[in-house]
Coordinates of N, CA and C in Angstrom, one line a residue:
D207 N 152.1 -171.9 -19.1 CA 153.3 -171.6 -19.9 C 154.5 -171.2 -19.0
V208 N 155.2 -171.8 -18.6 CA 156.4 -171.5 -17.6 C 157.7 -171.7 -18.1
Q209 N 157.8 -171.3 -19.5 CA 159.2 -171.3 -20.2 C 160.1 -170.5 -19.6
S210 N 161.4 -170.7 -19.7 CA 162.5 -170.0 -19.6 C 162.5 -169.3 -18.1
N211 N 162.2 -170.2 -17.1 CA 162.1 -169.7 -15.9 C 163.2 -170.5 -14.7
R212 N 164.0 -171.0 -15.4 CA 165.0 -171.6 -14.5 C 164.6 -172.6 -13.5
L213 N 163.5 -173.2 -13.9 CA 163.0 -174.5 -13.2 C 163.8 -175.6 -13.2
T214 N 163.8 -176.3 -12.1 CA 164.6 -177.6 -12.2 C 163.8 -178.9 -11.8
K215 N 162.6 -178.5 -11.5 CA 161.7 -179.7 -11.3 C 160.2 -179.3 -11.4
I216 N 159.4 -180.2 -11.7 CA 158.0 -180.0 -12.1 C 157.2 -180.6 -10.8
E217 N 156.4 -179.7 -10.2 CA 155.8 -180.1 -9.0 C 154.4 -179.3 -8.8
N218 N 153.6 -179.8 -7.9 CA 152.5 -179.0 -7.3 C 151.4 -179.0 -8.6
L219 N 151.4 -179.9 -9.3 CA 150.2 -180.1 -10.3 C 149.1 -181.0 -10.0
A220 N 149.0 -181.5 -8.8 CA 147.8 -182.4 -8.4 C 146.6 -181.9 -8.6
A221 N 146.3 -180.6 -8.5 CA 145.0 -180.0 -8.8 C 144.7 -180.1 -10.3
Q222 N 145.6 -180.2 -11.1 CA 145.1 -180.3 -12.6 C 145.3 -181.5 -13.3
V223 N 145.4 -182.6 -12.4 CA 145.7 -184.0 -12.8 C 144.6 -184.5 -13.9
D224 N 143.3 -183.9 -13.8 CA 142.2 -184.4 -14.6 C 141.9 -183.2 -15.7
T225 N 142.6 -182.2 -15.7 CA 142.2 -181.0 -16.6 C 143.3 -180.6 -17.3
L226 N 144.6 -180.8 -17.1 CA 145.7 -180.2 -17.8 C 145.8 -181.1 -19.3
E227 N 145.8 -180.0 -20.1 CA 145.9 -180.6 -21.5 C 147.2 -180.4 -22.3
E228 N 147.6 -179.2 -21.8 CA 149.1 -178.6 -22.6 C 149.9 -178.3 -21.4
L229 N 151.3 -178.6 -21.6 CA 152.3 -178.1 -20.6 C 153.5 -177.6 -21.2
Y230 N 153.9 -176.4 -21.2 CA 154.9 -175.7 -21.8 C 156.1 -175.3 -21.0
L231 N 157.3 -176.2 -20.9 CA 158.3 -176.0 -19.9 C 159.6 -176.0 -20.6
A232 N 159.6 -175.4 -21.6 CA 161.0 -175.3 -22.4 C 161.8 -174.3 -21.9
H233 N 163.1 -174.6 -22.1 CA 164.2 -173.6 -21.8 C 164.1 -173.4 -20.3
N234 N 164.3 -174.6 -19.4 CA 164.5 -174.6 -17.9 C 165.7 -175.5 -17.6
G235 N 166.0 -175.8 -16.5 CA 167.0 -176.8 -16.1 C 166.5 -177.9 -15.5
I236 N 165.4 -178.5 -16.2 CA 164.7 -179.7 -15.6 C 165.5 -181.1 -16.1
D237 N 165.8 -181.9 -15.1 CA 166.6 -183.2 -15.4 C 165.5 -184.4 -15.2
N238 N 166.0 -185.6 -15.3 CA 165.0 -186.7 -15.2 C 164.5 -186.7 -13.9
E239 N 165.3 -186.5 -12.8 CA 165.0 -186.5 -11.4 C 163.8 -185.4 -11.1
G240 N 164.0 -184.1 -11.7 CA 163.1 -183.0 -11.6 C 161.7 -183.2 -12.4
A241 N 161.9 -184.0 -13.3 CA 160.6 -184.5 -14.3 C 159.8 -185.7 -13.7
K242 N 160.3 -186.3 -12.6 CA 159.6 -187.4 -11.9 C 159.1 -187.2 -10.4
C243 N 159.0 -185.9 -10.2 CA 158.4 -185.5 -9.0 C 156.9 -185.9 -8.6
E244 N 156.7 -186.4 -7.6 CA 155.5 -187.1 -7.0 C 154.3 -186.2 -7.5
T245 N 154.3 -184.8 -7.2 CA 153.2 -183.9 -7.5 C 153.4 -183.2 -8.8
G246 N 154.2 -183.9 -9.6 CA 154.5 -183.3 -10.9 C 154.0 -184.3 -12.0
L247 N 155.0 -184.6 -13.0 CA 154.7 -185.4 -14.1 C 154.4 -186.9 -13.7
A248 N 154.9 -187.2 -12.6 CA 154.6 -188.6 -12.0 C 153.2 -189.0 -11.9
L249 N 152.1 -187.8 -11.8 CA 150.9 -187.9 -11.6 C 150.2 -188.6 -13.0
P250 N 149.1 -189.4 -12.7 CA 148.4 -189.9 -13.9 C 147.4 -189.0 -14.7
F251 N 148.1 -188.1 -15.4 CA 147.3 -187.1 -16.1 C 146.4 -187.8 -17.1
T252 N 145.2 -187.3 -17.2 CA 144.1 -188.2 -18.0 C 144.0 -187.5 -19.4
K253 N 144.3 -186.1 -19.3 CA 143.9 -185.3 -20.6 C 145.1 -184.6 -21.2
L254 N 146.5 -184.8 -20.6 CA 147.6 -184.4 -21.0 C 148.1 -184.8 -22.5
D255 N 147.8 -183.7 -23.4 CA 148.1 -184.2 -24.8 C 149.4 -183.5 -25.4
T256 N 149.9 -182.5 -25.1 CA 151.0 -181.8 -25.4 C 151.9 -181.4 -24.3
L257 N 153.1 -182.0 -24.5 CA 154.2 -181.8 -23.3 C 155.4 -181.2 -24.0
D258 N 156.0 -180.0 -23.8 CA 157.0 -179.3 -24.2 C 158.1 -179.2 -23.2
L259 N 159.2 -180.1 -23.2 CA 160.5 -180.1 -22.3 C 161.5 -179.7 -23.0
S260 N 161.5 -179.1 -24.3 CA 162.7 -178.8 -25.1 C 163.7 -178.0 -24.3
R261 N 165.0 -178.1 -24.6 CA 166.0 -177.2 -24.1 C 165.9 -177.5 -22.6
N262 N 166.1 -178.6 -22.1 CA 166.3 -178.8 -20.6 C 167.4 -179.8 -20.4
R263 N 167.4 -180.7 -19.4 CA 168.6 -181.5 -19.1 C 168.2 -183.0 -19.0
L264 N 167.2 -183.3 -19.9 CA 166.6 -184.8 -19.7 C 167.7 -185.8 -20.4
T265 N 168.0 -186.9 -19.9 CA 168.9 -187.9 -20.4 C 168.2 -189.1 -21.0
D266 N 166.8 -189.2 -20.7 CA 166.0 -190.3 -21.3 C 164.6 -190.0 -21.3
T267 N 163.7 -190.9 -21.8 CA 162.2 -190.5 -21.8 C 161.3 -191.1 -20.7
S268 N 162.1 -191.8 -19.7 CA 161.3 -192.6 -18.6 C 160.3 -191.6 -18.0
P269 N 160.6 -190.6 -17.7 CA 159.4 -189.8 -17.0 C 158.1 -189.6 -17.8
F270 N 158.0 -190.1 -19.0 CA 156.8 -189.8 -19.6 C 156.1 -191.1 -20.0
A271 N 156.7 -192.2 -19.7 CA 156.2 -193.6 -20.2 C 154.8 -193.9 -19.8
H272 N 154.4 -193.3 -18.8 CA 153.0 -193.6 -18.2 C 151.9 -192.5 -18.7
L273 N 152.2 -191.6 -19.3 CA 151.5 -190.6 -19.7 C 150.6 -190.9 -21.2
K274 N 149.7 -191.8 -20.9 CA 149.0 -192.5 -22.1 C 148.3 -191.5 -23.0
S275 N 147.9 -190.2 -22.5 CA 147.0 -189.4 -23.2 C 148.0 -188.5 -24.2
L276 N 149.3 -188.6 -24.1 CA 150.2 -187.7 -24.8 C 149.9 -188.0 -26.3
S277 N 149.8 -186.9 -27.1 CA 150.0 -187.2 -28.6 C 151.2 -186.5 -29.2
E278 N 151.6 -185.4 -28.4 CA 152.8 -184.7 -28.8 C 153.8 -184.5 -27.5
L279 N 155.0 -184.9 -28.0 CA 156.2 -184.8 -27.0 C 157.3 -184.0 -27.7
W280 N 157.5 -183.0 -27.2 CA 158.5 -182.1 -27.6 C 159.7 -182.1 -26.6
I281 N 160.8 -182.7 -27.0 CA 162.0 -182.9 -26.0 C 163.2 -182.5 -26.8
S282 N 163.3 -181.8 -27.7 CA 164.5 -181.4 -28.6 C 165.4 -180.6 -27.6
G283 N 166.7 -180.7 -27.9 CA 167.7 -179.9 -27.3 C 167.9 -180.5 -25.8
N284 N 168.1 -181.7 -25.7 CA 168.3 -182.2 -24.2 C 169.5 -183.1 -24.4
D285 N 169.7 -184.1 -23.6 CA 170.9 -184.8 -23.8 C 170.6 -186.5 -23.9
I286 N 169.6 -186.7 -24.8 CA 169.2 -187.9 -24.9 C 170.1 -188.7 -26.0
K287 N 170.8 -189.6 -25.7 CA 171.9 -190.2 -26.4 C 171.7 -191.4 -27.4
A288 N 170.9 -192.3 -27.0 CA 170.7 -193.4 -27.7 C 169.3 -193.9 -27.8
F289 N 169.0 -194.8 -28.5 CA 167.7 -195.2 -28.7 C 167.1 -195.9 -27.6
E290 N 168.0 -196.5 -26.7 CA 167.7 -197.3 -25.5 C 167.0 -196.2 -24.6
D291 N 167.4 -194.9 -24.6 CA 166.8 -193.8 -23.9 C 165.5 -193.3 -24.3
V292 N 165.2 -193.7 -25.4 CA 163.8 -193.4 -26.1 C 162.9 -194.4 -25.8
E293 N 163.2 -195.7 -25.6 CA 162.5 -197.0 -25.5 C 161.4 -196.8 -24.5
P294 N 161.6 -196.2 -23.4 CA 160.6 -196.2 -22.5 C 159.0 -195.5 -22.9
I295 N 159.1 -194.7 -24.0 CA 157.9 -194.3 -24.7 C 157.3 -195.0 -25.8
A296 N 158.0 -196.3 -26.2 CA 157.7 -197.0 -27.3 C 156.3 -197.4 -27.2
G297 N 155.6 -197.5 -25.9 CA 154.3 -197.9 -25.9 C 153.3 -196.8 -26.0
L298 N 153.7 -195.5 -26.1 CA 152.6 -194.5 -26.2 C 152.2 -194.3 -27.8
E299 N 150.9 -193.9 -27.9 CA 150.5 -193.5 -29.2 C 150.7 -192.1 -29.6
L300 N 151.9 -191.8 -29.8 CA 152.4 -190.5 -30.0 C 152.1 -190.2 -31.5
E301 N 151.5 -189.0 -31.8 CA 151.5 -188.5 -33.3 C 152.7 -187.7 -33.7
G302 N 153.3 -186.9 -32.6 CA 154.5 -186.2 -33.2 C 155.4 -186.1 -32.0
I303 N 156.7 -186.3 -32.4 CA 157.9 -186.1 -31.4 C 159.0 -185.1 -32.0
Y304 N 159.4 -184.2 -31.1 CA 160.5 -183.5 -31.6 C 161.7 -183.9 -30.8
L305 N 162.7 -184.4 -31.3 CA 164.0 -185.0 -30.7 C 165.2 -184.4 -31.1
E306 N 165.1 -183.5 -32.2 CA 166.3 -183.0 -32.6 C 167.3 -182.2 -31.7
Y307 N 168.3 -182.2 -32.1 CA 169.5 -181.3 -31.1 C 169.5 -182.2 -29.9
N308 N 169.4 -183.5 -29.9 CA 169.8 -184.5 -28.9 C 170.8 -185.3 -29.6
P309 N 171.8 -185.9 -28.9 CA 172.7 -186.7 -29.5 C 172.2 -187.9 -30.3
V310 N 171.0 -188.5 -30.0 CA 170.5 -189.5 -30.7 C 169.9 -189.3 -32.1
D311 N 169.9 -187.9 -32.4 CA 169.5 -187.6 -33.8 C 170.7 -187.8 -34.7
K312 N 171.9 -188.1 -34.2 CA 172.8 -188.4 -35.0 C 173.1 -190.0 -35.5
E313 N 172.2 -190.7 -34.9 CA 172.3 -192.1 -35.0 C 171.9 -192.6 -36.5
F314 N 172.4 -193.5 -37.0 CA 172.2 -193.9 -38.2 C 170.6 -194.5 -38.4
E315 N 170.3 -193.9 -39.4 CA 168.5 -194.1 -39.8 C 167.7 -193.8 -38.6
Y316 N 168.0 -192.6 -37.9 CA 167.3 -192.0 -36.9 C 165.9 -192.0 -36.9
R317 N 165.4 -191.3 -38.1 CA 163.9 -191.3 -38.3 C 163.2 -192.7 -38.4
K318 N 163.9 -193.5 -39.2 CA 163.3 -194.8 -39.4 C 163.2 -195.7 -38.3
K319 N 164.2 -195.6 -37.4 CA 164.2 -196.3 -36.3 C 163.0 -195.9 -35.2
L320 N 163.0 -194.6 -35.1 CA 161.9 -194.0 -34.4 C 160.6 -194.4 -34.7
K321 N 160.3 -194.3 -36.0 CA 158.8 -194.8 -36.6 C 158.7 -196.3 -36.4
E322 N 159.8 -197.0 -36.4 CA 159.5 -198.4 -36.1 C 159.4 -198.5 -34.6
M323 N 159.9 -197.7 -33.9 CA 159.9 -197.9 -32.3 C 158.3 -197.4 -31.9
I324 N 157.9 -196.4 -32.6 CA 156.5 -195.7 -32.3 C 155.8 -195.6 -33.5
P325 N 155.2 -196.6 -34.0 CA 154.4 -196.6 -35.4 C 153.4 -195.6 -35.5
S326 N 152.6 -195.0 -34.5 CA 151.7 -194.0 -34.5 C 152.3 -192.8 -35.1
L327 N 153.7 -192.6 -35.0 CA 154.1 -191.3 -35.4 C 153.9 -190.8 -36.8
N328 N 153.3 -189.5 -37.1 CA 153.3 -188.9 -38.4 C 154.1 -187.8 -38.4
Q329 N 154.8 -187.3 -37.3 CA 155.5 -186.0 -37.3 C 156.9 -186.3 -36.4
I330 N 157.9 -186.5 -37.2 CA 159.4 -186.4 -36.6 C 160.1 -185.3 -36.6
D331 N 160.4 -184.6 -35.7 CA 161.1 -183.1 -35.8 C 160.3 -182.3 -36.9
A332 N 161.1 -181.8 -37.9 CA 160.4 -180.8 -38.6 C 159.8 -181.6 -39.9
N333 N 160.1 -182.9 -40.0 CA 159.4 -183.7 -41.1 C 159.5 -185.2 -40.7
L334 N 158.8 -186.0 -41.6 CA 158.8 -187.5 -41.1 C 159.9 -188.1 -41.8

């Protein structure tokens, strides 16, 4: 748990690539570039189930597209503007996603479109 530490990038996680199950990085200054560091989330984590990057500076979901073991992605309060920015994670088997407080949550039929994009979802924000 390294929340609220003014981090701008995620790195030095190579030793945990086969063991890390949950990562809480909310309330930092991590942007897409900082989320794609070679020794950070770009690694092929095999057990990472829950990722919390709420209240950071993300503009799309591309840093998470390869994280096949994820079931929970919490990225509320970032700067994800459109469904095209969410599209990179459409292939994941997510059970829950928190995207509220991003500009995309104002889109027409926001929850319906998310469910269509990621059919495995049973939790979208505070409700389905």
